[in-house]
Amino acid sequence: MIPVTVEQAAEVLGVSPVGTGDTQIPITSLVTDSRTVSPGAMFVALRGERADGHDFVTGARANGAVAVLVSRPIDAGLSLVVPDPLEGLAALARDQVDRGRERGMRVLAVTGSQGKTSTKDVLAQILEPHGATVSPLGNLNNELGVPLTVARISPDTRFLIAEMGARGIGHIAYLCRIAPPDVSM
């Protein structure tokens, strides 16, 4: 991730940080699984069918999360409270794409009904000798996977490959708003 401060992330989201802590501390990763939080991460508390990420905020903080992105206020530490943490994650990912573009990064989008994962894997192998390349791990190609892939870019990333899948009408357009492609296939 291209580091941004908690204050800068709050500005992107149009909110004010809630709670106590240093708003100038850099966020170095975006994480949705509290077990994978490392120091510098922002934990994104998503509500799923079987679990609510808000229940894991304490563990995320214990593992080094500098802030949490939540849909309701959480005691202790710094929180960014937004109506929908998934939409907040998308906005932070879009900001990362914009920051990467300022450094010359190009975005390549791969979509289609078959062969997306194989195509992005081959494309990553072709591009890597020409500059730092980030592509999805596995087939992270939905409204959660694309932002998490984007969050893996760094200040020196030259190419971002976004695999974009669709489960219905409007999904590709939504993903393109997160990572607008320079090249699509």
C-alpha atoms as a printed R data frame, in Angstrom:
    type eleno elety resid chain resno       x       y       z
1   ATOM     1    CA   MET     A     1   0.000   0.000   0.000
2   ATOM     2    CA   ILE     A     2   1.137   3.526  -0.653
3   ATOM     3    CA   PRO     A     3   1.176   4.752   2.958
4   ATOM     4    CA   VAL     A     4  -1.440   7.317   3.957
5   ATOM     5    CA   THR     A     5  -2.064   8.740   7.399
6   ATOM     6    CA   VAL     A     6  -5.217   7.989   9.335
7   ATOM     7    CA   GLU     A     7  -6.116  11.651   8.825
8   ATOM     8    CA   GLN     A     8  -5.669  11.360   5.034
9   ATOM     9    CA   ALA     A     9  -7.827   8.210   4.980
10  ATOM    10    CA   ALA     A    10 -10.509  10.055   6.931
11  ATOM    11    CA   GLU     A    11 -10.412  12.884   4.380
12  ATOM    12    CA   VAL     A    12 -10.860  10.393   1.519
13  ATOM    13    CA   LEU     A    13 -13.888   8.967   3.321
14  ATOM    14    CA   GLY     A    14 -15.301  12.369   4.281
15  ATOM    15    CA   VAL     A    15 -15.355  11.547   8.012
16  ATOM    16    CA   SER     A    16 -13.537  12.617  11.145
17  ATOM    17    CA   PRO     A    17 -11.524  10.071  13.142
18  ATOM    18    CA   VAL     A    18 -13.294   8.952  16.317
19  ATOM    19    CA   GLY     A    19 -11.470   7.919  19.482
20  ATOM    20    CA   THR     A    20  -7.939   8.389  20.672
21  ATOM    21    CA   GLY     A    21  -4.653   7.945  18.901
22  ATOM    22    CA   ASP     A    22  -2.221   9.598  16.534
23  ATOM    23    CA   THR     A    23  -4.026  10.591  13.327
24  ATOM    24    CA   GLN     A    24  -0.649  11.219  11.636
25  ATOM    25    CA   ILE     A    25   0.409   7.570  11.930
26  ATOM    26    CA   PRO     A    26   0.689   5.910   8.522
27  ATOM    27    CA   ILE     A    27  -1.600   3.122   7.378
28  ATOM    28    CA   THR     A    28   0.518   0.571   5.521
29  ATOM    29    CA   SER     A    29  -2.091  -2.081   4.650
30  ATOM    30    CA   LEU     A    30  -5.828  -2.703   4.490
31  ATOM    31    CA   VAL     A    31  -6.996  -5.966   6.037
32  ATOM    32    CA   THR     A    32 -10.394  -7.650   6.395
33  ATOM    33    CA   ASP     A    33  -9.238 -10.683   8.416
34  ATOM    34    CA   SER     A    34  -8.202  -9.743  11.957
35  ATOM    35    CA   ARG     A    35  -5.904 -12.790  12.102
36  ATOM    36    CA   THR     A    36  -3.717 -11.306   9.357
37  ATOM    37    CA   VAL     A    37  -3.390  -7.819  10.840
38  ATOM    38    CA   SER     A    38   0.182  -6.654  11.298
39  ATOM    39    CA   PRO     A    39   1.475  -3.370  12.732
40  ATOM    40    CA   GLY     A    40   0.413  -0.430  10.565
41  ATOM    41    CA   ALA     A    41  -2.734  -2.061   9.177
42  ATOM    42    CA   MET     A    42  -6.208  -0.626   9.020
43  ATOM    43    CA   PHE     A    43  -8.728  -3.339   9.871
44  ATOM    44    CA   VAL     A    44 -11.937  -3.163   7.828
45  ATOM    45    CA   ALA     A    45 -14.795  -4.631   9.881
46  ATOM    46    CA   LEU     A    46 -17.158  -6.261   7.402
47  ATOM    47    CA   ARG     A    47 -20.411  -7.919   8.358
48  ATOM    48    CA   GLY     A    48 -20.878 -11.334   6.769
49  ATOM    49    CA   GLU     A    49 -23.436 -14.108   6.875
50  ATOM    50    CA   ARG     A    50 -21.768 -15.910   9.794
51  ATOM    51    CA   ALA     A    51 -19.570 -13.301  11.454
52  ATOM    52    CA   ASP     A    52 -19.405  -9.581  12.076
53  ATOM    53    CA   GLY     A    53 -15.964  -8.009  11.750
54  ATOM    54    CA   HIS     A    54 -16.871  -5.579  14.526
55  ATOM    55    CA   ASP     A    55 -16.555  -8.531  16.932
56  ATOM    56    CA   PHE     A    56 -12.868  -8.857  15.992
57  ATOM    57    CA   VAL     A    57 -11.756  -5.232  16.401
58  ATOM    58    CA   THR     A    58 -10.087  -5.923  19.772
59  ATOM    59    CA   GLY     A    59  -7.976  -8.695  18.254
60  ATOM    60    CA   ALA     A    60  -7.074  -6.528  15.277
61  ATOM    61    CA   ARG     A    61  -5.928  -3.740  17.581
62  ATOM    62    CA   ALA     A    62  -3.896  -6.235  19.653
63  ATOM    63    CA   ASN     A    63  -2.163  -7.339  16.426
64  ATOM    64    CA   GLY     A    64  -1.150  -3.774  15.591
65  ATOM    65    CA   ALA     A    65  -4.026  -2.159  13.692
66  ATOM    66    CA   VAL     A    66  -3.505   1.618  13.799
67  ATOM    67    CA   ALA     A    67  -7.179   2.263  13.033
68  ATOM    68    CA   VAL     A    68 -10.363   0.435  12.172
69  ATOM    69    CA   LEU     A    69 -12.965   1.109   9.495
70  ATOM    70    CA   VAL     A    70 -16.365   0.366  11.013
71  ATOM    71    CA   SER     A    71 -20.073   1.072  10.581
72  ATOM    72    CA   ARG     A    72 -20.691   1.889  14.238
73  ATOM    73    CA   PRO     A    73 -18.555   3.521  16.935
74  ATOM    74    CA   ILE     A    74 -16.141   1.183  18.700
75  ATOM    75    CA   ASP     A    75 -14.547   1.977  22.068
76  ATOM    76    CA   ALA     A    76 -10.795   2.622  22.336
77  ATOM    77    CA   GLY     A    77  -8.305   3.479  19.638
78  ATOM    78    CA   LEU     A    78  -8.938   5.283  16.366
79  ATOM    79    CA   SER     A    79 -11.993   4.451  14.286
80  ATOM    80    CA   LEU     A    80 -13.277   5.748  10.982
81  ATOM    81    CA   VAL     A    81 -17.047   5.304  11.079
82  ATOM    82    CA   VAL     A    82 -18.804   5.043   7.711
83  ATOM    83    CA   PRO     A    83 -22.252   3.783   6.677
84  ATOM    84    CA   ASP     A    84 -20.768   0.811   4.777
85  ATOM    85    CA   PRO     A    85 -17.186  -0.381   5.417
86  ATOM    86    CA   LEU     A    86 -17.122  -2.217   2.053
87  ATOM    87    CA   GLU     A    87 -17.855   1.074   0.267
88  ATOM    88    CA   GLY     A    88 -15.231   2.723   2.453
89  ATOM    89    CA   LEU     A    89 -12.713   0.073   1.391
90  ATOM    90    CA   ALA     A    90 -13.596   0.779  -2.248
91  ATOM    91    CA   ALA     A    91 -13.033   4.524  -1.737
92  ATOM    92    CA   LEU     A    92  -9.652   3.935  -0.080
93  ATOM    93    CA   ALA     A    93  -8.679   1.589  -2.932
94  ATOM    94    CA   ARG     A    94  -9.645   4.206  -5.521
95  ATOM    95    CA   ASP     A    95  -7.471   6.722  -3.673
96  ATOM    96    CA   GLN     A    96  -4.586   4.232  -3.892
97  ATOM    97    CA   VAL     A    97  -5.106   3.919  -7.659
98  ATOM    98    CA   ASP     A    98  -5.066   7.706  -8.000
99  ATOM    99    CA   ARG     A    99  -1.870   7.931  -5.926
100 ATOM   100    CA   GLY     A   100  -0.281   5.188  -8.029
101 ATOM   101    CA   ARG     A   101  -1.215   6.950 -11.240
102 ATOM   102    CA   GLU     A   102   0.508  10.093  -9.982
103 ATOM   103    CA   ARG     A   103   3.673   7.956  -9.923
104 ATOM   104    CA   GLY     A   104   3.099   6.573 -13.426
105 ATOM   105    CA   MET     A   105   1.284   3.330 -12.584
106 ATOM   106    CA   ARG     A   106  -0.883   1.791 -15.312
107 ATOM   107    CA   VAL     A   107  -4.019  -0.255 -14.629
108 ATOM   108    CA   LEU     A   108  -4.848  -3.279 -16.751
109 ATOM   109    CA   ALA     A   109  -8.271  -4.914 -16.352
110 ATOM   110    CA   VAL     A   110  -9.009  -8.503 -17.311
111 ATOM   111    CA   THR     A   111 -12.618  -9.624 -17.579
112 ATOM   112    CA   GLY     A   112 -14.685 -12.161 -19.455
113 ATOM   113    CA   SER     A   113 -16.628 -15.341 -18.872
114 ATOM   114    CA   GLN     A   114 -13.654 -17.728 -18.968
115 ATOM   115    CA   GLY     A   115  -9.880 -17.520 -18.667
116 ATOM   116    CA   LYS     A   116  -9.569 -14.357 -16.554
117 ATOM   117    CA   THR     A   117  -7.309 -15.898 -13.924
118 ATOM   118    CA   SER     A   118  -5.003 -17.596 -16.420
119 ATOM   119    CA   THR     A   119  -4.804 -14.431 -18.520
120 ATOM   120    CA   LYS     A   120  -3.907 -12.202 -15.558
121 ATOM   121    CA   ASP     A   121  -1.254 -14.733 -14.436
122 ATOM   122    CA   VAL     A   122   0.400 -14.755 -17.877
123 ATOM   123    CA   LEU     A   123   0.116 -10.981 -18.142
124 ATOM   124    CA   ALA     A   124   1.807 -10.553 -14.747
125 ATOM   125    CA   GLN     A   125   4.721 -12.756 -15.882
126 ATOM   126    CA   ILE     A   126   5.099 -10.703 -19.058
127 ATOM   127    CA   LEU     A   127   4.990  -7.337 -17.261
128 ATOM   128    CA   GLU     A   128   7.127  -8.117 -14.207
129 ATOM   129    CA   PRO     A   129  10.475  -7.738 -16.045
130 ATOM   130    CA   HIS     A   130   9.342  -4.241 -17.108
131 ATOM   131    CA   GLY     A   131   8.430  -2.959 -13.653
132 ATOM   132    CA   ALA     A   132   6.944  -3.821 -10.291
133 ATOM   133    CA   THR     A   133   3.639  -5.562 -10.974
134 ATOM   134    CA   VAL     A   134   0.726  -6.300  -8.650
135 ATOM   135    CA   SER     A   135  -1.919  -8.808  -9.650
136 ATOM   136    CA   PRO     A   136  -4.610 -10.653  -7.689
137 ATOM   137    CA   LEU     A   137  -3.660 -13.619  -5.578
138 ATOM   138    CA   GLY     A   138  -5.890 -16.404  -6.848
139 ATOM   139    CA   ASN     A   139  -9.061 -15.065  -8.413
140 ATOM   140    CA   LEU     A   140  -9.877 -12.057  -6.225
141 ATOM   141    CA   ASN     A   141 -12.171 -10.471  -8.778
142 ATOM   142    CA   ASN     A   142 -15.179  -9.071  -6.928
143 ATOM   143    CA   GLU     A   143 -16.135  -6.005  -4.864
144 ATOM   144    CA   LEU     A   144 -13.895  -7.218  -2.024
145 ATOM   145    CA   GLY     A   145 -11.057  -8.788  -4.008
146 ATOM   146    CA   VAL     A   146 -10.351  -5.849  -6.312
147 ATOM   147    CA   PRO     A   147  -9.871  -3.336  -3.458
148 ATOM   148    CA   LEU     A   148  -7.700  -5.830  -1.551
149 ATOM   149    CA   THR     A   149  -5.560  -6.326  -4.660
150 ATOM   150    CA   VAL     A   150  -5.280  -2.561  -5.147
151 ATOM   151    CA   ALA     A   151  -4.210  -2.212  -1.493
152 ATOM   152    CA   ARG     A   152  -1.106  -4.298  -2.294
153 ATOM   153    CA   ILE     A   153   0.414  -1.656  -4.567
154 ATOM   154    CA   SER     A   154   3.467   0.235  -3.360
155 ATOM   155    CA   PRO     A   155   5.032   3.559  -4.320
156 ATOM   156    CA   ASP     A   156   7.118   1.796  -6.998
157 ATOM   157    CA   THR     A   157   4.289  -0.256  -8.588
158 ATOM   158    CA   ARG     A   158   4.344   0.264 -12.318
159 ATOM   159    CA   PHE     A   159   1.538  -2.117 -13.321
160 ATOM   160    CA   LEU     A   160  -1.667  -3.065 -11.509
161 ATOM   161    CA   ILE     A   161  -3.605  -5.956 -12.988
162 ATOM   162    CA   ALA     A   162  -7.230  -6.061 -11.846
163 ATOM   163    CA   GLU     A   163  -9.212  -9.208 -12.539
164 ATOM   164    CA   MET     A   164 -12.866  -8.190 -12.744
165 ATOM   165    CA   GLY     A   165 -15.677 -10.702 -12.455
166 ATOM   166    CA   ALA     A   166 -19.390 -10.130 -12.756
167 ATOM   167    CA   ARG     A   167 -22.224 -11.835 -10.946
168 ATOM   168    CA   GLY     A   168 -24.791  -9.478 -12.399
169 ATOM   169    CA   ILE     A   169 -25.521  -6.278 -14.259
170 ATOM   170    CA   GLY     A   170 -23.391  -3.332 -13.170
171 ATOM   171    CA   HIS     A   171 -20.631  -5.268 -11.410
172 ATOM   172    CA   ILE     A   172 -17.900  -4.533 -13.965
173 ATOM   173    CA   ALA     A   173 -18.844  -0.839 -14.002
174 ATOM   174    CA   TYR     A   174 -18.596  -0.796 -10.179
175 ATOM   175    CA   LEU     A   175 -15.139  -2.410 -10.253
176 ATOM   176    CA   CYS     A   176 -14.002  -0.002 -12.982
177 ATOM   177    CA   ARG     A   177 -14.876   2.906 -10.684
178 ATOM   178    CA   ILE     A   178 -12.465   1.440  -8.114
179 ATOM   179    CA   ALA     A   179  -9.668   0.730 -10.598
180 ATOM   180    CA   PRO     A   180 -10.355   2.564 -13.876
181 ATOM   181    CA   PRO     A   181  -8.392   0.673 -16.516
182 ATOM   182    CA   ASP     A   182  -5.889   2.169 -18.912
183 ATOM   183    CA   VAL     A   183  -6.030  -1.099 -20.836
184 ATOM   184    CA   SER     A   184  -8.819  -3.672 -20.734
185 ATOM   185    CA   MET     A   185  -9.132  -7.126 -22.148
